[in-house]
Short mmCIF file of C-alpha atoms in Angstrom, two decimals:
data_model
loop_
_atom_site.label_atom_id
_atom_site.label_comp_id
_atom_site.label_asym_id
_atom_site.label_seq_id
_atom_site.Cartn_x
_atom_site.Cartn_y
_atom_site.Cartn_z
CA MET A 161 -56.64 30.39 -24.38
CA GLY A 162 -53.00 31.39 -23.82
CA ASN A 163 -51.87 27.77 -23.86
CA ALA A 164 -53.72 27.05 -27.11
CA ARG A 165 -52.19 30.09 -28.81
CA ASP A 166 -48.69 29.03 -27.71
CA GLY A 167 -49.24 25.54 -29.06
CA ASP A 168 -50.73 26.84 -32.33
CA PHE A 169 -47.78 29.21 -32.81
CA SER A 170 -45.28 26.39 -32.33
CA ARG A 171 -47.05 24.09 -34.76
CA ARG A 172 -47.47 26.83 -37.38
CA ALA A 173 -43.80 27.82 -37.13
CA LEU A 174 -42.61 24.24 -37.52
CA MET A 175 -44.88 23.69 -40.52
CA VAL A 176 -43.65 26.88 -42.20
CA GLY A 177 -40.03 25.86 -41.61
CA GLY A 178 -40.61 22.47 -43.24
CA ALA A 179 -42.47 23.94 -46.23
CA LEU A 180 -39.78 26.50 -46.96
CA VAL A 181 -36.82 24.18 -47.09
CA GLY A 182 -38.29 20.76 -47.75
CA GLY A 183 -36.95 19.02 -44.63
CA SER A 184 -33.30 20.03 -45.13
CA VAL A 185 -30.84 21.15 -42.43
CA CYS A 186 -32.31 24.61 -42.89
CA ALA A 187 -35.67 23.24 -41.81
CA GLU A 188 -34.13 22.19 -38.53
CA ALA A 189 -32.65 25.67 -38.12
CA MET A 190 -36.01 27.30 -38.81
CA ALA A 191 -37.67 24.94 -36.37
CA GLY A 192 -35.04 25.89 -33.80
CA VAL A 193 -35.85 29.57 -34.28
CA ALA A 194 -39.51 28.80 -33.87
CA ARG A 195 -38.89 26.92 -30.67
CA GLU A 196 -36.85 29.85 -29.28
CA GLN A 197 -39.65 32.26 -30.14
CA CYS A 198 -42.21 29.94 -28.61
CA ARG A 199 -40.12 29.63 -25.44
CA ALA A 200 -39.84 33.43 -25.21
CA ILE A 201 -43.61 33.73 -25.42
CA LYS A 202 -44.06 31.14 -22.68
CA ALA A 203 -41.48 32.83 -20.45
CA ASP A 204 -43.22 36.19 -20.89
CA ALA A 205 -46.53 34.61 -19.97
CA LEU A 206 -45.04 33.11 -16.81
CA ARG A 207 -43.56 36.46 -15.79
CA HIS A 208 -47.11 37.77 -15.49
CA LYS A 209 -48.12 34.94 -13.20
CA ILE A 210 -45.50 35.05 -10.43
CA ARG A 211 -43.67 37.64 -8.34
CA GLY A 212 -40.32 35.95 -8.68
CA LYS A 213 -37.71 36.10 -11.42
CA ILE A 214 -37.97 34.21 -14.71
CA VAL A 215 -34.92 33.62 -16.91
CA THR A 216 -34.22 31.57 -20.04
CA PRO A 217 -30.91 30.63 -21.70
CA GLU A 218 -31.07 33.91 -23.67
CA SER A 219 -31.08 35.96 -20.44
CA ALA A 220 -27.80 37.67 -19.54
CA ASP A 221 -27.94 36.30 -16.00
CA PHE A 222 -28.99 32.75 -16.93
CA ASP A 223 -25.66 31.14 -16.00
CA GLU A 224 -25.54 33.06 -12.74
CA LEU A 225 -28.92 31.78 -11.61
CA LEU A 226 -28.29 28.31 -13.03
CA PHE A 227 -25.14 27.63 -11.03
CA GLU A 228 -25.51 30.01 -8.08
CA GLY A 229 -27.16 27.52 -5.74
CA LEU A 230 -24.89 24.60 -6.51
CA TRP A 231 -22.40 23.37 -3.94
CA ASN A 232 -20.38 21.25 -6.33
CA GLU A 233 -18.20 23.23 -8.76
CA LEU A 234 -17.98 20.17 -11.03
CA HIS A 235 -20.91 21.29 -13.17
CA PRO A 236 -22.36 19.38 -16.10
CA THR A 237 -22.51 21.74 -19.09
CA ASP A 238 -24.97 19.76 -21.21
CA ARG A 239 -27.98 19.69 -18.85
CA LEU A 240 -29.81 23.00 -19.11
CA PRO A 241 -33.43 23.90 -18.29
CA GLN A 242 -35.58 25.84 -20.71
CA ILE A 243 -36.79 28.14 -17.94
CA ILE A 244 -35.61 28.98 -14.43
CA ALA A 245 -38.23 30.27 -12.02
CA ARG A 246 -36.69 31.79 -8.89
CA VAL A 247 -39.86 32.01 -6.84
CA GLU A 248 -40.66 34.48 -4.08
CA ASP A 249 -43.22 32.54 -2.05
CA GLU A 250 -45.38 29.43 -1.89
CA GLN A 251 -48.01 30.90 -4.22
CA ASP A 252 -45.31 31.45 -6.83
CA VAL A 253 -44.47 27.77 -6.58
CA CYS A 254 -48.11 26.83 -7.16
CA ALA A 255 -48.34 29.14 -10.18
CA ALA A 256 -45.06 27.87 -11.64
CA VAL A 257 -46.09 24.22 -11.34
CA ARG A 258 -49.48 24.91 -12.91
CA PHE A 259 -47.83 26.80 -15.74
CA ALA A 260 -45.35 24.00 -16.36
CA ARG A 261 -48.13 21.43 -16.29
CA HIS A 262 -50.25 23.33 -18.81
CA ASN A 263 -47.32 23.96 -21.14
CA GLY A 264 -45.81 20.49 -21.13
CA LEU A 265 -42.67 21.45 -19.19
CA LYS A 266 -41.30 18.92 -16.74
CA VAL A 267 -40.28 20.36 -13.36
CA VAL A 268 -37.19 19.90 -11.22
CA VAL A 269 -36.66 21.63 -7.88
CA ARG A 270 -33.51 23.03 -6.29
CA GLY A 271 -33.86 22.57 -2.54
CA GLY A 272 -30.43 23.45 -1.21
CA GLY A 273 -28.63 20.15 -0.65
CA HIS A 274 -25.02 19.45 -1.54
CA ASN A 275 -26.07 18.55 -5.09
CA TRP A 276 -23.00 16.30 -5.33
CA CYS A 277 -24.10 15.01 -8.76
CA ASN A 278 -26.25 18.07 -9.57
CA PRO A 279 -29.65 16.33 -10.02
CA SER A 280 -31.33 19.74 -10.19
CA LEU A 281 -29.81 20.18 -13.66
CA ARG A 282 -31.83 18.30 -16.30
CA HIS A 283 -32.19 18.37 -20.05
CA GLY A 284 -34.97 20.87 -20.67
CA GLY A 285 -38.01 21.62 -18.54
CA MET A 286 -38.38 24.13 -15.73
CA LEU A 287 -36.07 24.54 -12.77
CA ILE A 288 -37.91 25.93 -9.75
CA ASP A 289 -35.32 27.62 -7.55
CA LEU A 290 -36.43 27.98 -3.92
CA SER A 291 -33.55 30.25 -2.85
CA ASN A 292 -35.85 33.04 -1.63
CA LEU A 293 -37.92 30.74 0.59
CA ASN A 294 -35.50 31.31 3.44
CA LYS A 295 -37.59 32.45 6.40
CA ILE A 296 -38.20 31.08 9.86
CA ILE A 297 -41.97 31.36 10.18
CA SER A 298 -42.29 30.58 13.88
CA ILE A 299 -40.60 28.96 16.87
CA ASP A 300 -42.93 27.80 19.64
CA ALA A 301 -40.56 27.20 22.55
CA GLU A 302 -43.32 25.95 24.84
CA SER A 303 -44.65 23.34 22.41
CA ARG A 304 -41.18 22.68 20.97
CA VAL A 305 -42.30 23.06 17.37
CA ALA A 306 -40.82 25.27 14.66
CA THR A 307 -42.15 26.11 11.20
CA LEU A 308 -39.52 26.98 8.62
CA GLN A 309 -39.19 27.53 4.90
CA PRO A 310 -36.83 25.15 3.06
CA ILE A 311 -33.77 27.27 2.26
CA ILE A 312 -32.30 27.88 5.69
CA SER A 313 -28.84 26.53 6.45
CA ASN A 314 -28.03 24.01 9.16
CA ARG A 315 -26.00 26.67 10.97
CA ASP A 316 -28.75 29.29 10.87
CA VAL A 317 -31.43 26.85 12.02
CA GLN A 318 -29.36 25.88 15.05
CA ARG A 319 -28.51 29.50 15.88
CA HIS A 320 -32.17 30.48 15.97
CA LEU A 321 -33.23 27.40 17.94
CA ASN A 322 -30.27 27.49 20.35
CA ALA A 323 -31.22 31.06 21.31
CA HIS A 324 -34.43 29.54 22.72
CA GLY A 325 -32.57 26.72 24.49
CA LEU A 326 -33.71 24.29 21.80
CA SER A 327 -32.21 22.18 19.05
CA TYR A 328 -33.11 19.59 16.42
CA PRO A 329 -31.16 16.89 14.52
CA SER A 330 -29.64 19.09 11.83
CA GLY A 331 -27.04 18.04 9.30
CA HIS A 332 -23.32 18.39 9.92
CA CYS A 333 -22.26 20.80 7.18
CA PRO A 334 -23.02 24.44 8.01
CA GLN A 335 -24.00 25.58 4.52
CA VAL A 336 -26.46 22.82 3.58
CA LYS A 337 -30.09 23.94 3.48
CA LEU A 338 -33.00 22.36 5.27
CA SER A 339 -34.94 20.89 2.37
CA GLY A 340 -32.13 19.15 0.50
CA TYR A 341 -31.14 17.62 3.82
CA LEU A 342 -34.55 16.51 5.10
CA LEU A 343 -35.86 15.15 1.79
CA SER A 344 -32.94 12.70 1.76
CA GLY A 345 -33.62 11.49 5.30
CA GLY A 346 -31.04 13.57 7.14
CA MET A 347 -27.86 12.03 8.60
CA SER A 348 -27.80 14.17 11.72
CA TRP A 349 -25.89 15.41 14.72
CA ASN A 350 -26.77 13.31 17.78
CA GLN A 351 -28.53 10.79 15.58
CA GLY A 352 -28.19 8.05 18.18
CA VAL A 353 -30.56 9.95 20.48
CA TRP A 354 -32.63 12.19 18.20
CA GLY A 355 -32.73 9.96 15.14
CA PRO A 356 -32.32 11.17 11.55
CA GLY A 357 -33.58 14.59 10.56
CA ALA A 358 -36.64 13.19 8.80
CA GLY A 359 -37.79 11.57 12.04
CA SER A 360 -38.39 15.01 13.56
CA VAL A 361 -40.53 16.29 10.69
CA GLU A 362 -44.06 16.43 12.09
CA ALA A 363 -45.62 17.88 8.95
CA VAL A 364 -44.57 19.32 5.61
CA ASP A 365 -46.41 21.70 3.30
CA VAL A 366 -46.20 20.47 -0.28
CA VAL A 367 -47.13 21.82 -3.71
CA THR A 368 -48.50 18.90 -5.70
CA ALA A 369 -48.29 18.12 -9.42
CA GLU A 370 -51.70 19.82 -9.75
CA GLY A 371 -50.23 23.02 -8.32
CA ASP A 372 -52.21 22.70 -5.09
CA LEU A 373 -50.76 23.54 -1.67
CA ILE A 374 -51.42 20.78 0.88
CA THR A 375 -50.18 19.79 4.32
CA ALA A 376 -48.87 16.26 4.78
CA SER A 377 -48.56 14.56 8.17
CA LYS A 378 -49.20 11.20 9.79
CA ASP A 379 -52.90 12.07 9.80
CA GLN A 380 -53.41 13.65 6.37
CA ASN A 381 -51.97 13.19 2.90
CA VAL A 382 -49.91 10.34 4.32
CA ASP A 383 -48.47 9.28 0.95
CA TYR A 384 -46.72 12.63 0.64
CA PHE A 385 -45.64 12.54 4.28
CA TRP A 386 -44.01 9.13 3.81
CA ALA A 387 -42.23 10.08 0.57
CA ALA A 388 -41.13 13.58 1.64
CA ARG A 389 -38.96 12.03 4.35
CA GLY A 390 -36.42 10.05 2.41
CA ALA A 391 -37.29 10.03 -1.29
CA GLY A 392 -34.66 12.71 -1.92
CA TYR A 393 -34.57 14.46 -5.28
CA GLY A 394 -37.09 11.94 -6.66
CA PHE A 395 -39.91 13.42 -4.57
CA PHE A 396 -43.05 14.07 -6.63
CA GLY A 397 -43.84 17.47 -5.12
CA VAL A 398 -42.27 20.69 -3.85
CA ALA A 399 -41.69 20.94 -0.09
CA VAL A 400 -42.23 24.61 0.84
CA ARG A 401 -42.57 24.51 4.64
CA TYR A 402 -41.41 22.16 7.38
CA HIS A 403 -42.96 21.74 10.81
CA LEU A 404 -40.23 20.35 13.07
CA LYS A 405 -40.25 18.67 16.44
CA LEU A 406 -37.63 20.29 18.70
CA TYR A 407 -35.53 19.08 21.64
CA PRO A 408 -33.90 20.73 24.65
CA LEU A 409 -30.43 21.98 23.75
CA PRO A 410 -27.81 19.76 25.44
CA LYS A 411 -26.16 21.79 28.19
CA HIS A 412 -22.67 20.43 27.54
CA ILE A 413 -21.45 19.44 24.07
CA ALA A 414 -17.93 18.04 24.07
CA ALA A 415 -15.59 17.23 21.17
CA SER A 416 -12.66 14.81 21.38
CA SER A 417 -10.11 13.89 18.71
CA TYR A 418 -7.29 11.35 18.51
CA TYR A 419 -4.71 11.14 15.69
CA TYR A 420 -3.08 7.78 14.96
CA ASN A 421 -0.53 6.67 12.39
CA LEU A 422 -2.22 5.54 9.19
CA ASP A 423 -0.54 2.13 9.22
CA LYS A 424 -2.45 1.40 12.45
CA VAL A 425 -5.87 2.15 10.95
CA GLY A 426 -6.93 -1.51 10.85
CA VAL A 427 -6.30 -1.91 14.59
CA VAL A 428 -8.04 1.38 15.33
CA ALA A 429 -11.06 0.46 13.18
CA GLU A 430 -11.38 -2.97 14.79
CA TRP A 431 -11.23 -1.46 18.26
CA LEU A 432 -13.86 1.17 17.42
CA GLY A 433 -16.12 -1.56 16.10
CA ASP A 434 -15.71 -3.44 19.39
CA ILE A 435 -16.53 -0.47 21.63
CA ALA A 436 -19.27 1.22 19.55
CA GLY A 437 -22.06 -0.79 21.17
CA LYS A 438 -20.60 -0.13 24.63
CA LEU A 439 -20.64 3.65 24.24
CA GLN A 440 -23.77 5.61 25.04
CA ALA A 441 -25.97 6.59 22.10
CA ASN A 442 -25.27 10.29 22.74
CA VAL A 443 -21.64 9.79 21.62
CA GLU A 444 -21.16 10.37 17.89
CA LEU A 445 -18.13 8.32 16.86
CA SER A 446 -16.24 8.66 13.55
CA LEU A 447 -13.03 7.51 11.92
CA PHE A 448 -11.39 9.68 9.24
CA LEU A 449 -8.50 9.20 6.88
CA VAL A 450 -7.17 12.70 6.19
CA SER A 451 -4.06 14.65 5.34
CA ALA A 452 -2.06 15.22 8.51
CA PRO A 453 -2.30 18.70 10.07
CA PRO A 454 0.91 20.77 9.72
CA GLU A 455 2.11 19.99 13.23
CA LEU A 456 2.00 16.22 12.48
CA ALA A 457 3.23 16.31 8.88
CA GLU A 458 6.79 15.29 9.73
CA LYS A 459 5.63 12.26 11.73
CA CYS A 460 3.44 11.12 8.82
CA LYS A 461 5.91 11.43 5.95
CA GLY A 462 6.21 7.65 5.69
CA GLN A 463 2.45 7.44 5.03
CA SER A 464 2.41 10.05 2.24
CA GLY A 465 1.46 12.71 4.76
CA LYS A 466 -1.78 10.91 5.67
CA VAL A 467 -3.15 10.09 9.11
CA SER A 468 -6.15 8.45 10.77
CA LEU A 469 -8.35 10.57 13.01
CA VAL A 470 -10.88 9.37 15.58
CA THR A 471 -13.50 11.93 16.62
CA ALA A 472 -16.16 11.71 19.31
CA THR A 473 -18.83 14.34 19.85
CA THR A 474 -20.87 13.95 23.02
CA PHE A 475 -24.24 15.64 23.60
CA ALA A 476 -24.55 15.70 27.38
CA ASP A 477 -26.00 17.81 30.17
CA SER A 478 -22.80 18.19 32.19
CA GLU A 479 -19.05 17.98 31.86
CA GLU A 480 -19.01 14.95 34.15
CA GLU A 481 -21.56 13.12 31.99
CA ALA A 482 -19.50 13.82 28.86
CA ARG A 483 -16.32 12.64 30.55
CA ARG A 484 -17.92 9.36 31.65
CA ALA A 485 -19.45 8.80 28.21
CA THR A 486 -16.09 8.95 26.44
CA ALA A 487 -13.89 7.26 29.07
CA LEU A 488 -13.50 4.19 26.83
CA LEU A 489 -11.64 6.26 24.22
CA GLU A 490 -8.76 6.59 26.68
CA GLN A 491 -8.49 2.79 26.75
CA SER A 492 -7.48 2.41 23.13
CA PRO A 493 -4.83 -0.32 22.66
CA LEU A 494 -2.85 2.35 20.82
CA ILE A 495 -3.38 5.22 23.23
CA GLY A 496 0.34 5.25 24.02
CA GLU A 497 1.04 5.75 20.30
CA CYS A 498 -1.49 8.54 19.83
CA LEU A 499 0.18 11.31 17.85
CA SER A 500 -2.02 14.08 19.25
CA LYS A 501 -5.30 14.34 21.10
CA THR A 502 -7.93 16.75 22.39
CA VAL A 503 -10.22 15.38 25.08
CA ASN A 504 -13.71 16.69 25.79
CA GLU A 505 -13.27 20.22 24.48
CA HIS A 506 -16.40 22.20 25.40
CA VAL A 507 -18.06 23.38 22.16
CA ASN A 508 -21.37 24.69 20.86
CA PHE A 509 -23.09 24.07 17.53
CA ASP A 510 -21.35 27.03 15.93
CA ARG A 511 -17.98 25.52 16.83
CA LEU A 512 -19.09 22.09 15.57
CA PHE A 513 -20.04 23.68 12.25
CA ASP A 514 -16.66 25.41 12.07
CA LYS A 515 -14.94 22.04 12.47
CA SER A 516 -17.16 20.28 9.96
CA GLY A 517 -17.00 23.14 7.47
CA ALA A 518 -13.21 22.96 7.53
CA MET A 519 -13.42 19.29 6.49
CA TRP A 520 -15.76 20.02 3.58
CA PRO A 521 -14.74 23.45 2.24
CA ALA A 522 -16.90 25.35 -0.25
CA ASN A 523 -16.01 26.18 -3.86
CA ARG A 524 -14.55 22.78 -4.67
CA ARG A 525 -15.01 20.23 -7.40
CA ASN A 526 -16.42 17.12 -5.76
CA GLN A 527 -17.18 13.46 -6.11
CA VAL A 528 -18.77 11.55 -3.25
CA GLU A 529 -20.23 8.18 -2.44
CA ALA A 530 -21.77 7.82 1.01
CA MET A 531 -22.51 4.18 1.76
CA PHE A 532 -23.89 1.92 4.44
CA SER A 533 -21.94 -1.16 5.48
CA ASN A 534 -22.11 -4.05 7.91
CA SER A 535 -18.64 -5.25 6.93
CA SER A 536 -15.78 -5.65 9.36
CA PRO A 537 -14.47 -2.15 10.13
CA LYS A 538 -10.93 -3.49 10.00
CA GLU A 539 -11.44 -5.09 6.59
CA LEU A 540 -13.14 -1.97 5.27
CA LEU A 541 -10.52 0.56 6.36
CA GLU A 542 -7.56 -1.62 5.47
CA ALA A 543 -9.02 -2.06 1.97
CA LEU A 544 -9.04 1.74 1.59
CA ARG A 545 -5.70 2.65 3.16
CA GLU A 546 -3.25 2.05 0.31
CA HIS A 547 -5.39 3.77 -2.30
CA PHE A 548 -5.95 6.73 0.00
CA MET A 549 -2.21 7.30 0.23
CA ARG A 550 -2.27 7.97 -3.54
CA ALA A 551 -4.96 10.67 -3.31
CA PRO A 552 -4.24 13.38 -5.93
CA SER A 553 -5.76 16.10 -3.74
CA PRO A 554 -4.73 16.79 -0.13
CA GLU A 555 -8.32 17.81 0.66
CA SER A 556 -9.88 14.43 -0.16
CA LEU A 557 -10.85 12.30 2.81
CA ILE A 558 -12.45 9.06 3.93
CA LEU A 559 -15.08 9.09 6.69
CA TYR A 560 -16.91 6.29 8.43
CA ALA A 561 -19.36 6.94 11.26
CA PHE A 562 -19.79 4.13 13.80
CA PHE A 563 -23.30 4.07 15.22
CA THR A 564 -23.20 3.74 19.00
CA GLY A 565 -25.40 2.60 21.85
CA PRO A 566 -27.33 -0.58 22.64
CA ASN A 567 -29.31 -0.54 19.39
CA VAL A 568 -26.77 -0.85 16.57
CA PRO A 569 -27.69 -0.48 13.80
CA PRO A 570 -30.24 2.18 14.77
CA ALA A 571 -33.82 1.80 13.62
CA ALA A 572 -35.08 3.96 10.77
CA PRO A 573 -38.42 5.80 11.13
CA ASN A 574 -41.20 3.29 10.48
CA ASP A 575 -43.37 5.70 8.49
CA ALA A 576 -40.80 7.31 6.18
CA ALA A 577 -39.19 6.48 2.86
CA PHE A 578 -35.80 6.76 4.56
CA SER A 579 -35.11 3.17 5.51
CA MET A 580 -31.41 2.33 5.12
CA ARG A 581 -29.63 1.24 8.28
CA ALA A 582 -26.28 -0.39 9.07
CA ARG A 583 -23.46 -0.43 11.63
CA LEU A 584 -21.32 1.96 9.56
CA TYR A 585 -22.02 4.94 7.34
CA GLY A 586 -19.54 6.82 5.16
CA GLY A 587 -17.19 6.60 2.23
CA PRO A 588 -14.84 8.70 0.08
CA TRP A 589 -15.24 12.46 -0.37
CA SER A 590 -13.00 13.58 -3.23
CA MET A 591 -12.42 17.36 -3.32
CA TRP A 592 -10.12 19.46 -5.50
CA LYS A 593 -9.90 23.02 -6.82
CA ASP A 594 -8.59 23.03 -10.40
CA ALA A 595 -10.46 21.78 -13.47
CA ARG A 596 -7.12 20.68 -14.89
CA ASP A 597 -7.03 18.04 -12.16
CA ASP A 598 -10.42 16.55 -13.02
CA GLU A 599 -9.21 13.44 -14.82
CA LYS A 600 -6.83 12.19 -12.14
CA ASN A 601 -9.25 12.89 -9.30
CA LEU A 602 -12.19 11.30 -11.08
CA SER A 603 -10.09 8.25 -11.89
CA TRP A 604 -8.90 7.98 -8.28
CA HIS A 605 -12.45 8.26 -6.99
CA LYS A 606 -13.79 5.71 -9.47
CA LYS A 607 -11.30 3.17 -8.18
CA TYR A 608 -12.93 3.46 -4.78
CA GLN A 609 -16.23 2.29 -6.27
CA GLU A 610 -14.52 -0.95 -7.27
CA ILE A 611 -12.83 -1.39 -3.88
CA LEU A 612 -15.98 -0.70 -1.86
CA LYS A 613 -18.61 -2.49 -3.93
CA PRO A 614 -18.27 -5.92 -2.22
CA LEU A 615 -18.18 -4.23 1.20
CA THR A 616 -21.30 -2.08 0.75
CA MET A 617 -24.94 -2.87 1.45
CA GLY A 618 -26.54 0.40 0.38
CA HIS A 619 -26.18 4.08 -0.52
CA TYR A 620 -27.42 7.39 0.83
CA ILE A 621 -29.66 9.12 -1.71
CA GLY A 622 -28.47 12.58 -0.64
CA GLU A 623 -24.76 11.92 -1.07
CA SER A 624 -24.36 9.49 -3.92
CA ASP A 625 -23.48 9.81 -7.61
CA THR A 626 -26.77 8.51 -8.94
CA VAL A 627 -26.08 10.04 -12.36
CA SER A 628 -22.99 7.92 -13.03
CA TYR A 629 -24.43 4.96 -11.09
CA PRO A 630 -28.25 4.93 -11.52
CA ASP A 631 -28.59 1.63 -9.64
CA HIS A 632 -27.52 3.46 -6.48
CA VAL A 633 -31.01 4.98 -6.37
CA ARG A 634 -32.62 1.59 -5.79
CA HIS A 635 -29.88 0.68 -3.34
CA ALA A 636 -30.66 3.75 -1.22
CA PHE A 637 -33.64 1.95 0.30
CA ALA A 638 -33.60 -0.99 2.67
CA SER A 639 -35.85 -3.07 0.42
CA ARG A 640 -36.84 -2.94 -3.21
CA ALA A 641 -40.42 -2.56 -1.99
CA ASP A 642 -39.63 0.93 -0.65
CA PHE A 643 -38.34 2.07 -4.04
CA GLN A 644 -41.32 0.47 -5.79
CA ARG A 645 -43.68 2.25 -3.41
CA ILE A 646 -42.18 5.61 -4.35
CA GLU A 647 -42.69 4.84 -8.03
CA GLU A 648 -46.26 3.64 -7.43
CA LEU A 649 -47.05 6.80 -5.46
CA ARG A 650 -45.53 8.87 -8.26
CA LYS A 651 -47.92 7.27 -10.76
CA LYS A 652 -50.80 7.88 -8.38
CA HIS A 653 -50.09 11.52 -7.52
CA ASP A 654 -48.23 12.65 -10.66
CA PRO A 655 -49.70 10.45 -13.40
CA THR A 656 -48.71 12.77 -16.25
CA GLY A 657 -45.12 13.12 -15.05
CA VAL A 658 -45.02 16.82 -14.23
CA PHE A 659 -41.96 16.27 -12.03
CA PHE A 660 -38.75 14.74 -13.28
CA ASN A 661 -38.20 11.35 -11.69
CA TYR A 662 -34.86 9.96 -10.52
CA PHE A 663 -33.61 9.23 -14.02
CA ASP A 664 -35.28 11.50 -16.60
CA GLY A 665 -33.18 14.18 -18.25
CA LEU A 666 -29.86 13.24 -16.66
CA ARG A 667 -28.11 11.33 -19.43
#
């Protein structure tokens, strides 16, 4: 009855507006008033159905709730929902989805990822904000299984698990939340041994387009289980709980770093490519192009203050094991020219997050394009070097991770939407503070797209500008069949389009 009355009110108001002014501009204004009144009625009705908070653009705190959960300060200002539902629990999510379905509102979900291109902001519809679903439900140390709600940060997950002598393949950035990370597949710490984050999801509780709460696993609701691990923001449901497989916490985590002159980056990259398959899989190997730290600034003046940085993080069970695993790094052909180094510093996950968080600081305007490549590391890094020296912001960086171990590239899970694999993963992360610097930073970043396009085989759905480059969605999967399967499953499980897809409402 309530839905029929809302619809009747809207139609009556629009008809009255047209009759009064004969289809003039005033008619559009009257229709606009009617729509605002209709929206207010719908919002009031929703407030009676859930425990959480409901706001509309007329609410004084609308902007606060709209932007509060976004990592990227480079906000679009023209993509606004009609209603934001900040839910309190899983039942609120069910009620909100049912309400949206019955009132013709498309749904988008904010699950706590980096939101580099802000896909949780769409034109119209309902934004379901999961910020309050931030609890650890249980940790079973004996069975090595944890059940968690979606909005828990990488750092907090590890802290709770590490206290039990356990761990799991979390993301690298401390602030990123579980759901945004896992839905995209999850480029993880110790990925060579543990695999991507999605590979350790044993089950996920999902609210469907019907507003029903189901559990998806390899044995039940397998379509949802496949899609929830890699479909990213195009998932046709709301993930509200994760059941994670856990691992013993490595007893000795060691971090090494080596700074080299930027003009040697081609030699360094080629050497890393040669040794990556010879290193053990528990060594996480990366090459950065960054601004030189203060103590090296004078030595790097000839390279615009830029430097190359090799990092190796080893997840071992003893200091001796870590030392043996990284011995090859001391055999670099340029080791005698190393500007500065730290070898096998004993760290824990908190310290790793401190290091990573310093690389990707919060409260920045961002552009990013994380890519997969099988190109020559030397060719790739040398193609980027000159342009990097002209970076407008000292915080911008280039990162490429070299997968290690006998199986390079590593296999993707065989029952998950996450399917991209290659020898190298990374790209440019452009970060700056001031809106007045937008144009020059955006232009600089765009140039990288042109440089990297012939050297790239695919993109990471969780860290790619799929708004500016919609084709990157399709290129986030190893085969076109994987993307087509997601779209076929969407038609099967969300035939009326309750959830926004990858492209709706973004342009």
